[in-house]
């Protein structure tokens, strides 16, 4: 009788531990499924914005996506002192929507989108407009971030909010500093 009793107590202990582990795994799965799905989409002509975007994606466990112009920019294309350079011509025309290349992504599948770009003529480059207009972002939370040699982000934020009022814009940030600063800021946005 003692052996039978010991057997049943052991079986009960194993079942209790197994049940607790199962509940713990279910709780972990529920917690992970409630985490927002984050995308870091960025345009970077020289690599500066790309470095910030990577730091944000790493810090937030986000999908990283490059908004790729077609064709890519050359140094001559980026010469803002040349009135005939590609970037100058594009930025002078508010209706310009340059072609994009590279892989495509469905941003509507994400809950929060960090949108990064360099500041050109106090605005987001026109590739950013092309990308936004190709996506279904109505009601999506979009958080802009930018890099710049001398401008603030405020002009570009104002313009994006005016052009795309159906997006749920959060205040953005100019991130010219360290990847640590970018990572810390991004985590505070989630």
Short mmCIF file of N, CA and C in Angstrom, two decimals:
data_model
loop_
_atom_site.label_atom_id
_atom_site.label_comp_id
_atom_site.label_asym_id
_atom_site.label_seq_id
_atom_site.Cartn_x
_atom_site.Cartn_y
_atom_site.Cartn_z
N UNK A 1 0.81 -1.18 0.00
CA UNK A 1 0.00 0.00 0.00
C UNK A 1 0.87 1.26 0.00
N UNK A 2 1.97 1.23 0.77
CA UNK A 2 2.88 2.37 0.85
C UNK A 2 3.49 2.65 -0.52
N UNK A 3 3.81 1.62 -1.29
CA UNK A 3 4.41 1.79 -2.62
C UNK A 3 3.39 2.46 -3.55
N UNK A 4 2.15 2.04 -3.49
CA UNK A 4 1.10 2.61 -4.32
C UNK A 4 0.88 4.08 -3.97
N UNK A 5 0.89 4.37 -2.69
CA UNK A 5 0.70 5.74 -2.22
C UNK A 5 1.85 6.63 -2.71
N UNK A 6 3.10 6.16 -2.61
CA UNK A 6 4.27 6.90 -3.06
C UNK A 6 4.18 7.13 -4.57
N UNK A 7 3.75 6.10 -5.31
CA UNK A 7 3.61 6.22 -6.75
C UNK A 7 2.62 7.33 -7.11
N UNK A 8 1.44 7.35 -6.49
CA UNK A 8 0.42 8.34 -6.79
C UNK A 8 0.86 9.76 -6.39
N UNK A 9 1.57 9.89 -5.28
CA UNK A 9 2.08 11.19 -4.87
C UNK A 9 3.13 11.70 -5.85
N UNK A 10 3.98 10.78 -6.32
CA UNK A 10 4.99 11.16 -7.32
C UNK A 10 4.33 11.58 -8.62
N UNK A 11 3.33 10.82 -9.04
CA UNK A 11 2.59 11.14 -10.26
C UNK A 11 1.91 12.50 -10.12
N UNK A 12 1.30 12.78 -9.00
CA UNK A 12 0.65 14.05 -8.75
C UNK A 12 1.66 15.20 -8.80
N UNK A 13 2.84 15.00 -8.25
CA UNK A 13 3.88 16.03 -8.26
C UNK A 13 4.33 16.32 -9.69
N UNK A 14 4.53 15.28 -10.49
CA UNK A 14 4.94 15.46 -11.88
C UNK A 14 3.87 16.19 -12.67
N UNK A 15 2.62 15.84 -12.46
CA UNK A 15 1.52 16.49 -13.17
C UNK A 15 1.41 17.96 -12.77
N UNK A 16 1.62 18.26 -11.50
CA UNK A 16 1.53 19.64 -11.02
C UNK A 16 2.63 20.48 -11.64
N UNK A 17 3.86 19.97 -11.68
CA UNK A 17 4.98 20.69 -12.28
C UNK A 17 4.73 20.87 -13.78
N UNK A 18 4.28 19.84 -14.45
CA UNK A 18 3.98 19.91 -15.89
C UNK A 18 2.91 20.93 -16.18
N UNK A 19 1.90 20.98 -15.35
CA UNK A 19 0.80 21.93 -15.52
C UNK A 19 1.31 23.36 -15.32
N UNK A 20 2.14 23.55 -14.30
CA UNK A 20 2.70 24.88 -14.03
C UNK A 20 3.58 25.34 -15.18
N UNK A 21 4.40 24.43 -15.73
CA UNK A 21 5.24 24.79 -16.87
C UNK A 21 4.41 25.14 -18.08
N UNK A 22 3.34 24.41 -18.31
CA UNK A 22 2.45 24.69 -19.43
C UNK A 22 1.80 26.06 -19.28
N UNK A 23 1.35 26.38 -18.06
CA UNK A 23 0.74 27.69 -17.82
C UNK A 23 1.76 28.80 -18.01
N UNK A 24 3.00 28.58 -17.57
CA UNK A 24 4.06 29.56 -17.73
C UNK A 24 4.34 29.81 -19.21
N UNK A 25 4.39 28.73 -20.02
CA UNK A 25 4.63 28.88 -21.45
C UNK A 25 3.48 29.62 -22.11
N UNK A 26 2.25 29.33 -21.71
CA UNK A 26 1.10 30.03 -22.26
C UNK A 26 1.16 31.51 -21.91
N UNK A 27 1.54 31.83 -20.68
CA UNK A 27 1.65 33.21 -20.26
C UNK A 27 2.72 33.93 -21.07
N UNK A 28 3.89 33.28 -21.27
CA UNK A 28 4.95 33.88 -22.07
C UNK A 28 4.48 34.12 -23.50
N UNK A 29 3.78 33.17 -24.08
CA UNK A 29 3.28 33.32 -25.45
C UNK A 29 2.29 34.47 -25.53
N UNK A 30 1.42 34.59 -24.53
CA UNK A 30 0.45 35.68 -24.52
C UNK A 30 1.15 37.02 -24.40
N UNK A 31 2.16 37.10 -23.53
CA UNK A 31 2.89 38.34 -23.36
C UNK A 31 3.60 38.73 -24.65
N UNK A 32 4.23 37.77 -25.32
CA UNK A 32 4.94 38.07 -26.55
C UNK A 32 3.99 38.45 -27.68
N UNK A 33 2.82 37.85 -27.72
CA UNK A 33 1.88 38.17 -28.80
C UNK A 33 1.28 39.55 -28.61
N UNK A 34 1.33 40.10 -27.40
CA UNK A 34 0.78 41.43 -27.19
C UNK A 34 1.81 42.52 -27.47
N UNK A 35 3.06 42.14 -27.68
CA UNK A 35 4.09 43.12 -28.01
C UNK A 35 3.80 43.67 -29.40
N UNK A 36 3.97 44.98 -29.57
CA UNK A 36 3.68 45.54 -30.90
C UNK A 36 4.67 45.04 -31.94
N UNK A 37 4.20 44.90 -33.15
CA UNK A 37 5.04 44.51 -34.27
C UNK A 37 5.63 45.81 -34.84
N UNK A 38 6.96 45.90 -34.82
CA UNK A 38 7.63 47.16 -35.13
C UNK A 38 8.44 47.06 -36.43
N UNK A 39 8.34 48.11 -37.23
CA UNK A 39 9.10 48.23 -38.48
C UNK A 39 9.94 49.49 -38.41
N UNK A 40 11.19 49.39 -38.83
CA UNK A 40 12.03 50.56 -39.01
C UNK A 40 12.28 50.67 -40.51
N UNK A 41 11.61 51.63 -41.14
CA UNK A 41 11.78 51.88 -42.57
C UNK A 41 12.60 53.16 -42.70
N UNK A 42 13.61 53.13 -43.56
CA UNK A 42 14.48 54.30 -43.66
C UNK A 42 14.99 54.49 -45.08
N UNK A 43 15.28 55.73 -45.40
CA UNK A 43 15.99 56.08 -46.62
C UNK A 43 17.31 56.69 -46.18
N UNK A 44 18.41 56.24 -46.78
CA UNK A 44 19.73 56.76 -46.44
C UNK A 44 20.57 56.83 -47.71
N UNK A 45 20.96 58.03 -48.09
CA UNK A 45 21.75 58.19 -49.30
C UNK A 45 23.24 57.97 -49.06
N UNK A 46 23.71 58.25 -47.84
CA UNK A 46 25.15 58.17 -47.57
C UNK A 46 25.51 57.18 -46.46
N UNK A 47 24.54 56.58 -45.80
CA UNK A 47 24.82 55.62 -44.74
C UNK A 47 24.62 56.19 -43.33
N UNK A 48 24.50 57.49 -43.19
CA UNK A 48 24.34 58.11 -41.87
C UNK A 48 23.01 57.70 -41.24
N UNK A 49 21.93 57.85 -41.97
CA UNK A 49 20.61 57.48 -41.44
C UNK A 49 20.52 55.96 -41.26
N UNK A 50 21.18 55.21 -42.11
CA UNK A 50 21.17 53.75 -42.01
C UNK A 50 21.73 53.29 -40.66
N UNK A 51 22.80 53.90 -40.21
CA UNK A 51 23.41 53.52 -38.93
C UNK A 51 22.44 53.75 -37.77
N UNK A 52 21.73 54.86 -37.81
CA UNK A 52 20.73 55.17 -36.77
C UNK A 52 19.58 54.17 -36.84
N UNK A 53 19.13 53.88 -38.05
CA UNK A 53 18.02 52.93 -38.25
C UNK A 53 18.37 51.55 -37.70
N UNK A 54 19.59 51.11 -37.94
CA UNK A 54 20.02 49.80 -37.42
C UNK A 54 20.01 49.78 -35.90
N UNK A 55 20.46 50.86 -35.28
CA UNK A 55 20.47 50.94 -33.82
C UNK A 55 19.04 50.89 -33.27
N UNK A 56 18.12 51.56 -33.93
CA UNK A 56 16.72 51.56 -33.50
C UNK A 56 16.12 50.17 -33.67
N UNK A 57 16.38 49.54 -34.81
CA UNK A 57 15.84 48.19 -35.07
C UNK A 57 16.37 47.19 -34.05
N UNK A 58 17.65 47.26 -33.75
CA UNK A 58 18.24 46.35 -32.76
C UNK A 58 17.62 46.57 -31.38
N UNK A 59 17.43 47.82 -31.01
CA UNK A 59 16.91 48.15 -29.67
C UNK A 59 15.45 47.76 -29.49
N UNK A 60 14.69 47.75 -30.58
CA UNK A 60 13.25 47.49 -30.49
C UNK A 60 12.86 46.13 -31.04
N UNK A 61 13.85 45.33 -31.44
CA UNK A 61 13.59 44.02 -32.03
C UNK A 61 12.66 44.15 -33.23
N UNK A 62 12.96 45.14 -34.07
CA UNK A 62 12.10 45.47 -35.20
C UNK A 62 12.63 44.89 -36.50
N UNK A 63 11.76 44.84 -37.48
CA UNK A 63 12.15 44.53 -38.85
C UNK A 63 12.79 45.77 -39.43
N UNK A 64 13.92 45.62 -40.08
CA UNK A 64 14.63 46.73 -40.70
C UNK A 64 14.38 46.70 -42.21
N UNK A 65 13.97 47.84 -42.76
CA UNK A 65 13.66 47.91 -44.19
C UNK A 65 14.24 49.18 -44.79
N UNK A 66 14.99 49.02 -45.87
CA UNK A 66 15.56 50.18 -46.56
C UNK A 66 14.67 50.61 -47.71
N UNK A 67 14.30 51.88 -47.70
CA UNK A 67 13.60 52.50 -48.83
C UNK A 67 14.68 52.81 -49.86
N UNK A 68 14.65 52.09 -50.96
CA UNK A 68 15.74 52.12 -51.93
C UNK A 68 15.35 52.89 -53.19
N UNK A 69 16.08 53.96 -53.51
CA UNK A 69 15.78 54.69 -54.75
C UNK A 69 16.25 53.88 -55.96
N UNK A 70 15.61 54.14 -57.08
CA UNK A 70 16.00 53.47 -58.31
C UNK A 70 16.17 54.52 -59.41
N UNK A 71 17.37 54.74 -59.85
CA UNK A 71 18.62 54.15 -59.40
C UNK A 71 19.12 54.82 -58.11
N UNK A 72 20.12 54.20 -57.50
CA UNK A 72 20.73 54.79 -56.30
C UNK A 72 21.42 56.10 -56.67
N UNK A 73 21.62 56.93 -55.66
CA UNK A 73 22.26 58.22 -55.88
C UNK A 73 23.77 58.12 -56.00
N UNK A 74 24.32 58.92 -56.89
CA UNK A 74 25.76 59.09 -56.99
C UNK A 74 26.12 60.34 -56.19
N UNK A 75 27.41 60.57 -55.99
CA UNK A 75 27.84 61.80 -55.31
C UNK A 75 27.37 63.04 -56.07
N UNK A 76 27.43 62.99 -57.40
CA UNK A 76 26.98 64.12 -58.22
C UNK A 76 25.47 64.36 -58.03
N UNK A 77 24.70 63.29 -57.90
CA UNK A 77 23.25 63.43 -57.67
C UNK A 77 22.95 64.15 -56.37
N UNK A 78 23.83 64.02 -55.39
CA UNK A 78 23.60 64.57 -54.06
C UNK A 78 24.20 65.97 -53.86
N UNK A 79 24.78 66.54 -54.89
CA UNK A 79 25.42 67.85 -54.78
C UNK A 79 24.36 68.95 -54.71
N UNK A 80 24.02 69.35 -53.49
CA UNK A 80 22.96 70.34 -53.31
C UNK A 80 23.36 71.74 -53.79
N UNK A 81 24.65 71.96 -54.07
CA UNK A 81 25.11 73.24 -54.62
C UNK A 81 24.90 73.33 -56.13
N UNK A 82 24.58 72.21 -56.74
CA UNK A 82 24.37 72.15 -58.19
C UNK A 82 22.87 72.18 -58.47
N UNK A 83 22.40 73.25 -59.11
CA UNK A 83 20.97 73.40 -59.41
C UNK A 83 20.45 72.32 -60.35
N UNK A 84 21.36 71.62 -61.04
CA UNK A 84 20.95 70.57 -61.98
C UNK A 84 21.15 69.16 -61.40
N UNK A 85 21.55 69.05 -60.15
CA UNK A 85 21.73 67.72 -59.56
C UNK A 85 20.36 67.06 -59.36
N UNK A 86 20.37 65.77 -59.37
CA UNK A 86 19.13 64.99 -59.23
C UNK A 86 18.37 65.36 -57.95
N UNK A 87 19.08 65.42 -56.82
CA UNK A 87 18.40 65.72 -55.56
C UNK A 87 17.82 67.13 -55.55
N UNK A 88 18.52 68.10 -56.13
CA UNK A 88 18.01 69.47 -56.16
C UNK A 88 16.76 69.56 -57.02
N UNK A 89 16.78 68.94 -58.17
CA UNK A 89 15.61 68.96 -59.07
C UNK A 89 14.41 68.31 -58.38
N UNK A 90 14.63 67.17 -57.72
CA UNK A 90 13.54 66.47 -57.03
C UNK A 90 12.96 67.32 -55.90
N UNK A 91 13.82 67.93 -55.12
CA UNK A 91 13.34 68.67 -53.96
C UNK A 91 12.67 69.99 -54.34
N UNK A 92 13.00 70.54 -55.51
CA UNK A 92 12.34 71.78 -55.97
C UNK A 92 10.90 71.51 -56.42
N UNK A 93 10.57 70.26 -56.71
CA UNK A 93 9.24 69.90 -57.21
C UNK A 93 8.47 69.13 -56.13
N UNK A 94 7.51 69.79 -55.45
CA UNK A 94 6.78 69.10 -54.38
C UNK A 94 5.96 67.90 -54.86
N UNK A 95 5.70 67.82 -56.15
CA UNK A 95 4.93 66.69 -56.68
C UNK A 95 5.81 65.55 -57.17
N UNK A 96 7.11 65.71 -57.10
CA UNK A 96 8.04 64.67 -57.56
C UNK A 96 7.93 63.45 -56.65
N UNK A 97 7.81 62.30 -57.26
CA UNK A 97 7.79 61.02 -56.53
C UNK A 97 8.75 60.07 -57.24
N UNK A 98 10.03 60.11 -56.85
CA UNK A 98 11.04 59.28 -57.52
C UNK A 98 10.72 57.78 -57.40
N UNK A 99 11.16 57.05 -58.38
CA UNK A 99 10.94 55.60 -58.40
C UNK A 99 11.73 54.92 -57.29
N UNK A 100 11.15 53.84 -56.80
CA UNK A 100 11.82 53.03 -55.79
C UNK A 100 12.16 51.67 -56.38
N UNK A 101 13.19 51.08 -55.86
CA UNK A 101 13.60 49.74 -56.26
C UNK A 101 13.72 48.87 -55.03
N UNK A 102 14.47 47.81 -55.18
CA UNK A 102 14.70 46.92 -54.03
C UNK A 102 13.47 46.10 -53.69
N UNK A 103 13.59 45.37 -52.60
CA UNK A 103 12.48 44.54 -52.13
C UNK A 103 11.35 45.42 -51.62
N UNK A 104 10.14 44.90 -51.73
CA UNK A 104 8.97 45.62 -51.22
C UNK A 104 8.57 45.03 -49.88
N UNK A 105 7.84 45.80 -49.10
CA UNK A 105 7.37 45.35 -47.80
C UNK A 105 5.95 45.86 -47.60
N UNK A 106 5.14 45.12 -46.87
CA UNK A 106 3.78 45.55 -46.56
C UNK A 106 3.79 46.15 -45.16
N UNK A 107 3.90 47.45 -45.09
CA UNK A 107 3.98 48.13 -43.79
C UNK A 107 2.68 48.06 -43.01
N UNK A 108 1.58 47.75 -43.68
CA UNK A 108 0.29 47.68 -42.98
C UNK A 108 0.26 46.53 -41.98
N UNK A 109 1.20 45.60 -42.09
CA UNK A 109 1.25 44.46 -41.17
C UNK A 109 1.90 44.82 -39.83
N UNK A 110 2.35 46.06 -39.67
CA UNK A 110 3.06 46.47 -38.46
C UNK A 110 2.22 47.44 -37.63
N UNK A 111 2.45 47.41 -36.32
CA UNK A 111 1.71 48.28 -35.40
C UNK A 111 2.36 49.65 -35.26
N UNK A 112 3.68 49.66 -35.21
CA UNK A 112 4.45 50.90 -35.04
C UNK A 112 5.52 50.94 -36.11
N UNK A 113 5.65 52.10 -36.76
CA UNK A 113 6.64 52.27 -37.81
C UNK A 113 7.53 53.45 -37.47
N UNK A 114 8.81 53.18 -37.30
CA UNK A 114 9.80 54.25 -37.20
C UNK A 114 10.20 54.57 -38.63
N UNK A 115 10.13 55.84 -39.01
CA UNK A 115 10.41 56.26 -40.38
C UNK A 115 11.60 57.21 -40.38
N UNK A 116 12.71 56.77 -40.96
CA UNK A 116 13.94 57.55 -40.92
C UNK A 116 14.38 58.08 -42.26
N UNK A 117 15.02 59.24 -42.22
CA UNK A 117 15.48 59.90 -43.44
C UNK A 117 16.46 61.03 -43.10
N UNK A 118 17.29 61.42 -44.07
CA UNK A 118 18.09 62.63 -43.89
C UNK A 118 17.20 63.84 -44.18
N UNK A 119 17.54 64.97 -43.63
CA UNK A 119 16.80 66.20 -43.94
C UNK A 119 17.39 66.82 -45.20
N UNK A 120 16.55 67.01 -46.20
CA UNK A 120 16.96 67.67 -47.44
C UNK A 120 16.09 68.90 -47.60
N UNK A 121 16.67 70.06 -47.69
CA UNK A 121 15.93 71.30 -47.90
C UNK A 121 14.82 71.46 -46.85
N UNK A 122 15.12 71.09 -45.62
CA UNK A 122 14.23 71.16 -44.47
C UNK A 122 13.05 70.18 -44.55
N UNK A 123 13.13 69.21 -45.43
CA UNK A 123 12.04 68.24 -45.64
C UNK A 123 12.58 66.81 -45.67
N UNK A 124 11.66 65.87 -45.67
CA UNK A 124 12.01 64.48 -45.96
C UNK A 124 12.25 64.37 -47.46
N UNK A 125 13.24 63.60 -47.90
CA UNK A 125 13.45 63.41 -49.33
C UNK A 125 12.20 62.84 -50.00
N UNK A 126 12.04 63.14 -51.25
CA UNK A 126 10.83 62.74 -51.98
C UNK A 126 10.62 61.22 -52.03
N UNK A 127 11.69 60.43 -51.87
CA UNK A 127 11.54 58.97 -51.84
C UNK A 127 10.65 58.55 -50.68
N UNK A 128 10.72 59.29 -49.59
CA UNK A 128 9.90 58.99 -48.42
C UNK A 128 8.42 59.17 -48.77
N UNK A 129 8.11 60.24 -49.52
CA UNK A 129 6.73 60.44 -49.97
C UNK A 129 6.27 59.30 -50.89
N UNK A 130 7.15 58.89 -51.81
CA UNK A 130 6.80 57.78 -52.70
C UNK A 130 6.46 56.54 -51.88
N UNK A 131 7.30 56.24 -50.90
CA UNK A 131 7.09 55.04 -50.09
C UNK A 131 5.80 55.13 -49.27
N UNK A 132 5.57 56.24 -48.62
CA UNK A 132 4.33 56.41 -47.83
C UNK A 132 3.11 56.20 -48.71
N UNK A 133 3.14 56.78 -49.90
CA UNK A 133 1.98 56.69 -50.81
C UNK A 133 1.78 55.29 -51.38
N UNK A 134 2.79 54.45 -51.31
CA UNK A 134 2.65 53.07 -51.77
C UNK A 134 2.13 52.15 -50.65
N UNK A 135 2.11 52.63 -49.43
CA UNK A 135 1.72 51.83 -48.28
C UNK A 135 0.29 52.15 -47.85
N UNK A 136 -0.26 51.31 -47.00
CA UNK A 136 -1.57 51.55 -46.39
C UNK A 136 -1.32 51.89 -44.93
N UNK A 137 -1.13 53.18 -44.65
CA UNK A 137 -0.71 53.60 -43.32
C UNK A 137 -1.80 54.36 -42.56
N UNK A 138 -3.00 54.44 -43.11
CA UNK A 138 -4.08 55.14 -42.41
C UNK A 138 -4.26 54.58 -41.01
N UNK A 139 -4.19 55.44 -40.01
CA UNK A 139 -4.37 55.03 -38.63
C UNK A 139 -3.16 54.38 -37.99
N UNK A 140 -2.11 54.12 -38.77
CA UNK A 140 -0.89 53.50 -38.22
C UNK A 140 -0.11 54.53 -37.41
N UNK A 141 0.56 54.04 -36.36
CA UNK A 141 1.46 54.89 -35.58
C UNK A 141 2.78 54.97 -36.33
N UNK A 142 3.16 56.19 -36.70
CA UNK A 142 4.42 56.42 -37.41
C UNK A 142 5.22 57.44 -36.61
N UNK A 143 6.48 57.08 -36.35
CA UNK A 143 7.37 57.93 -35.56
C UNK A 143 8.56 58.30 -36.43
N UNK A 144 8.64 59.56 -36.87
CA UNK A 144 9.77 59.93 -37.72
C UNK A 144 11.06 60.14 -36.92
N UNK A 145 12.17 59.86 -37.57
CA UNK A 145 13.48 60.23 -37.04
C UNK A 145 14.33 60.67 -38.22
N UNK A 146 15.25 61.55 -37.96
CA UNK A 146 16.03 62.11 -39.06
C UNK A 146 17.47 62.36 -38.64
N UNK A 147 18.31 62.54 -39.67
CA UNK A 147 19.69 62.97 -39.48
C UNK A 147 19.87 64.22 -40.32
N UNK A 148 20.74 65.11 -39.86
CA UNK A 148 20.96 66.34 -40.60
C UNK A 148 22.26 66.99 -40.19
N UNK A 149 22.87 67.68 -41.14
CA UNK A 149 24.09 68.41 -40.86
C UNK A 149 23.82 69.79 -40.28
N UNK A 150 22.57 70.26 -40.33
CA UNK A 150 22.32 71.59 -39.80
C UNK A 150 20.87 71.97 -39.63
N UNK A 151 19.94 71.11 -40.02
CA UNK A 151 18.52 71.42 -39.89
C UNK A 151 17.90 70.68 -38.72
N UNK A 152 16.71 71.11 -38.33
CA UNK A 152 15.93 70.40 -37.33
C UNK A 152 14.98 69.46 -38.06
N UNK A 153 14.24 68.67 -37.31
CA UNK A 153 13.26 67.76 -37.90
C UNK A 153 11.89 68.42 -38.06
N UNK A 154 11.69 69.56 -37.44
CA UNK A 154 10.35 70.15 -37.36
C UNK A 154 9.71 70.47 -38.71
N UNK A 155 10.47 70.99 -39.67
CA UNK A 155 9.90 71.30 -40.98
C UNK A 155 9.41 70.06 -41.70
N UNK A 156 10.18 68.99 -41.61
CA UNK A 156 9.78 67.75 -42.28
C UNK A 156 8.58 67.13 -41.58
N UNK A 157 8.53 67.20 -40.26
CA UNK A 157 7.38 66.66 -39.53
C UNK A 157 6.09 67.40 -39.92
N UNK A 158 6.18 68.71 -39.95
CA UNK A 158 5.02 69.53 -40.30
C UNK A 158 4.51 69.18 -41.70
N UNK A 159 5.44 69.03 -42.63
CA UNK A 159 5.08 68.71 -44.01
C UNK A 159 4.44 67.32 -44.12
N UNK A 160 5.03 66.34 -43.45
CA UNK A 160 4.48 64.98 -43.51
C UNK A 160 3.09 64.92 -42.89
N UNK A 161 2.89 65.60 -41.78
CA UNK A 161 1.56 65.63 -41.13
C UNK A 161 0.53 66.29 -42.04
N UNK A 162 0.94 67.36 -42.73
CA UNK A 162 0.03 68.06 -43.64
C UNK A 162 -0.33 67.18 -44.83
N UNK A 163 0.65 66.49 -45.39
CA UNK A 163 0.42 65.65 -46.57
C UNK A 163 -0.34 64.36 -46.26
N UNK A 164 -0.12 63.81 -45.06
CA UNK A 164 -0.69 62.50 -44.71
C UNK A 164 -1.40 62.59 -43.36
N UNK A 165 -2.52 63.32 -43.31
CA UNK A 165 -3.20 63.53 -42.02
C UNK A 165 -3.87 62.28 -41.45
N UNK A 166 -4.06 61.25 -42.25
CA UNK A 166 -4.74 60.03 -41.75
C UNK A 166 -3.78 59.11 -40.99
N UNK A 167 -2.49 59.44 -41.00
CA UNK A 167 -1.51 58.67 -40.24
C UNK A 167 -1.49 59.20 -38.81
N UNK A 168 -1.33 58.31 -37.87
CA UNK A 168 -1.23 58.70 -36.46
C UNK A 168 0.24 59.02 -36.14
N UNK A 169 0.62 60.26 -36.40
CA UNK A 169 2.01 60.69 -36.23
C UNK A 169 2.32 60.92 -34.76
N UNK A 170 3.46 60.43 -34.33
CA UNK A 170 4.00 60.77 -33.01
C UNK A 170 5.16 61.73 -33.22
N UNK A 171 5.51 62.50 -32.20
CA UNK A 171 6.63 63.43 -32.36
C UNK A 171 7.91 62.68 -32.71
N UNK A 172 8.65 63.25 -33.63
CA UNK A 172 9.90 62.63 -34.08
C UNK A 172 11.10 63.19 -33.35
N UNK A 173 12.26 62.76 -33.82
CA UNK A 173 13.50 63.20 -33.18
C UNK A 173 14.63 63.25 -34.20
N UNK A 174 15.45 64.30 -34.08
CA UNK A 174 16.67 64.39 -34.86
C UNK A 174 17.74 63.60 -34.11
N UNK A 175 18.33 62.62 -34.77
CA UNK A 175 19.27 61.71 -34.12
C UNK A 175 20.62 61.73 -34.82
N UNK A 176 21.41 62.73 -34.53
CA UNK A 176 22.73 62.84 -35.12
C UNK A 176 23.82 62.25 -34.23
N UNK A 177 23.44 61.81 -33.05
CA UNK A 177 24.44 61.36 -32.08
C UNK A 177 24.77 59.89 -32.17
N UNK A 178 25.01 59.35 -31.02
CA UNK A 178 25.45 57.96 -30.92
C UNK A 178 24.31 56.97 -31.12
N UNK A 179 24.64 55.76 -31.54
CA UNK A 179 23.62 54.71 -31.64
C UNK A 179 22.94 54.44 -30.29
N UNK A 180 23.67 54.63 -29.19
CA UNK A 180 23.11 54.42 -27.86
C UNK A 180 21.96 55.38 -27.59
N UNK A 181 22.13 56.64 -28.00
CA UNK A 181 21.08 57.64 -27.84
C UNK A 181 19.86 57.26 -28.66
N UNK A 182 20.09 56.83 -29.89
CA UNK A 182 18.98 56.43 -30.77
C UNK A 182 18.24 55.23 -30.17
N UNK A 183 18.98 54.27 -29.68
CA UNK A 183 18.38 53.06 -29.09
C UNK A 183 17.56 53.41 -27.87
N UNK A 184 18.08 54.24 -27.01
CA UNK A 184 17.39 54.63 -25.79
C UNK A 184 16.10 55.38 -26.13
N UNK A 185 16.17 56.30 -27.07
CA UNK A 185 14.97 57.06 -27.49
C UNK A 185 13.92 56.10 -28.06
N UNK A 186 14.35 55.21 -28.94
CA UNK A 186 13.40 54.29 -29.59
C UNK A 186 12.68 53.41 -28.56
N UNK A 187 13.41 52.89 -27.60
CA UNK A 187 12.78 52.06 -26.56
C UNK A 187 11.73 52.85 -25.79
N UNK A 188 11.98 54.15 -25.58
CA UNK A 188 11.02 54.97 -24.83
C UNK A 188 9.75 55.23 -25.62
N UNK A 189 9.75 54.95 -26.91
CA UNK A 189 8.57 55.18 -27.75
C UNK A 189 7.62 54.00 -27.78
N UNK A 190 8.05 52.86 -27.26
CA UNK A 190 7.20 51.65 -27.31
C UNK A 190 6.34 51.54 -26.07
#
